[in-house]
Amino acid sequence: MGLTANSPFSLLLIFLIVVLLFGTKKLQSVGEDLGKALKGFKKGMRETQDEVEENKKN
């Protein structure tokens, strides 16, 4: 059984190494920041789309 980039075992191993290096609190913080950034991006896209539709009406 070799360690390839696609094997579930290698992905699990990488995840465990990341958890050991950064800890769960740091990963939670990164996840929260990523979620907030994604939410802000979606809001900006929605506002831009609304402006485009409003300009088409005028």
Coordinates of N, CA and C in Angstrom, one line a residue:
M1 N 0.8 -1.2 0.0 CA 0.0 0.0 0.0 C 0.9 1.2 0.0
G2 N 0.9 1.9 -1.1 CA 1.8 3.1 -1.2 C 1.0 4.3 -0.8
L3 N 1.8 5.4 -0.5 CA 1.2 6.6 -0.1 C 1.1 7.5 -1.4
T4 N -0.1 7.6 -1.9 CA -0.4 8.4 -3.1 C -1.2 9.6 -2.7
A5 N -1.2 10.6 -3.6 CA -1.9 11.9 -3.3 C -3.4 11.7 -3.2
N6 N -4.0 10.6 -3.7 CA -5.4 10.4 -3.7 C -5.9 9.5 -2.7
S7 N -5.1 8.8 -2.0 CA -5.5 7.8 -1.0 C -6.1 8.5 0.2
P8 N -7.2 7.9 0.8 CA -7.8 8.5 2.0 C -6.9 8.5 3.2
F9 N -6.0 7.5 3.2 CA -5.1 7.4 4.3 C -4.1 8.6 4.3
S10 N -3.6 8.9 3.1 CA -2.7 10.1 3.1 C -3.4 11.4 3.4
L11 N -4.6 11.5 3.0 CA -5.4 12.7 3.4 C -5.6 12.8 4.9
L12 N -5.9 11.7 5.5 CA -6.1 11.6 7.0 C -4.8 11.9 7.7
L13 N -3.7 11.4 7.2 CA -2.4 11.7 7.7 C -2.0 13.2 7.7
I14 N -2.3 13.8 6.5 CA -2.0 15.2 6.4 C -2.9 16.0 7.4
F15 N -4.1 15.6 7.5 CA -5.0 16.3 8.4 C -4.5 16.2 9.8
L16 N -4.1 15.1 10.2 CA -3.6 14.9 11.6 C -2.3 15.7 11.9
I17 N -1.5 15.8 10.9 CA -0.2 16.6 11.0 C -0.6 18.0 11.2
V18 N -1.5 18.5 10.4 CA -2.0 19.9 10.5 C -2.6 20.2 11.8
V19 N -3.4 19.3 12.4 CA -4.0 19.5 13.7 C -2.9 19.5 14.7
L20 N -1.9 18.6 14.6 CA -0.8 18.6 15.6 C 0.0 19.9 15.5
L21 N 0.2 20.4 14.3 CA 1.1 21.6 14.2 C 0.4 22.8 14.7
F22 N -0.9 23.0 14.3 CA -1.6 24.2 14.6 C -2.6 24.2 15.8
G23 N -3.0 23.0 16.1 CA -4.0 22.9 17.2 C -5.4 23.1 16.7
T24 N -6.4 22.7 17.4 CA -7.8 22.8 17.0 C -8.3 24.2 17.1
K25 N -7.8 25.0 18.1 CA -8.3 26.4 18.3 C -7.8 27.2 17.1
K26 N -6.6 27.0 16.6 CA -6.1 27.8 15.5 C -6.9 27.5 14.2
L27 N -7.2 26.2 14.0 CA -8.0 25.7 12.9 C -9.4 26.3 12.9
Q28 N -10.0 26.3 14.1 CA -11.3 26.9 14.3 C -11.3 28.4 13.9
S29 N -10.3 29.1 14.4 CA -10.2 30.5 14.1 C -10.0 30.7 12.6
V30 N -9.2 29.9 11.9 CA -9.0 30.0 10.5 C -10.3 29.7 9.8
G31 N -11.1 28.7 10.2 CA -12.4 28.4 9.6 C -13.4 29.5 9.8
E32 N -13.4 30.1 10.9 CA -14.3 31.3 11.2 C -14.0 32.4 10.2
D33 N -12.7 32.7 10.1 CA -12.3 33.8 9.3 C -12.6 33.6 7.8
L34 N -12.4 32.3 7.4 CA -12.7 32.0 6.0 C -14.2 32.1 5.8
G35 N -15.0 31.6 6.7 CA -16.5 31.8 6.6 C -16.9 33.2 6.5
K36 N -16.3 34.1 7.3 CA -16.7 35.5 7.3 C -16.3 36.1 5.9
A37 N -15.1 35.7 5.5 CA -14.7 36.3 4.2 C -15.6 35.8 3.0
L38 N -16.0 34.6 3.1 CA -16.9 34.0 2.0 C -18.2 34.7 2.1
K39 N -18.7 34.9 3.3 CA -20.0 35.6 3.5 C -19.9 37.1 2.9
G40 N -18.8 37.8 3.2 CA -18.6 39.1 2.7 C -18.5 39.1 1.2
F41 N -17.8 38.1 0.6 CA -17.7 38.1 -0.8 C -19.1 37.9 -1.5
K42 N -19.9 37.0 -0.9 CA -21.2 36.7 -1.5 C -22.1 37.9 -1.4
K43 N -22.0 38.7 -0.3 CA -22.7 39.9 -0.1 C -22.3 40.9 -1.2
G44 N -21.1 41.1 -1.4 CA -20.6 42.0 -2.4 C -21.0 41.6 -3.8
M45 N -21.0 40.3 -4.1 CA -21.5 39.9 -5.4 C -23.0 40.2 -5.6
R46 N -23.7 39.9 -4.5 CA -25.2 40.2 -4.6 C -25.5 41.7 -4.8
E47 N -24.7 42.5 -4.1 CA -24.9 44.0 -4.2 C -24.6 44.4 -5.6
T48 N -23.5 43.9 -6.1 CA -23.1 44.3 -7.5 C -24.1 43.8 -8.5
Q49 N -24.6 42.6 -8.3 CA -25.7 42.1 -9.2 C -26.9 43.0 -9.1
D50 N -27.3 43.4 -7.9 CA -28.4 44.3 -7.8 C -28.2 45.6 -8.5
E51 N -27.0 46.2 -8.4 CA -26.7 47.5 -9.0 C -26.8 47.3 -10.6
V52 N -26.3 46.2 -11.1 CA -26.3 46.0 -12.5 C -27.8 45.9 -13.0
E53 N -28.6 45.2 -12.3 CA -30.0 45.0 -12.6 C -30.7 46.4 -12.5
E54 N -30.4 47.2 -11.5 CA -31.0 48.5 -11.4 C -30.6 49.4 -12.5
N55 N -29.3 49.3 -12.9 CA -28.9 50.2 -14.1 C -29.5 49.7 -15.4
K56 N -29.8 48.5 -15.5 CA -30.5 48.0 -16.7 C -31.9 48.6 -16.8
K57 N -32.6 48.7 -15.6 CA -33.9 49.3 -15.6 C -33.9 50.7 -16.0
N58 N -32.9 51.5 -15.6 CA -32.8 52.9 -15.9 C -32.3 53.1 -17.3

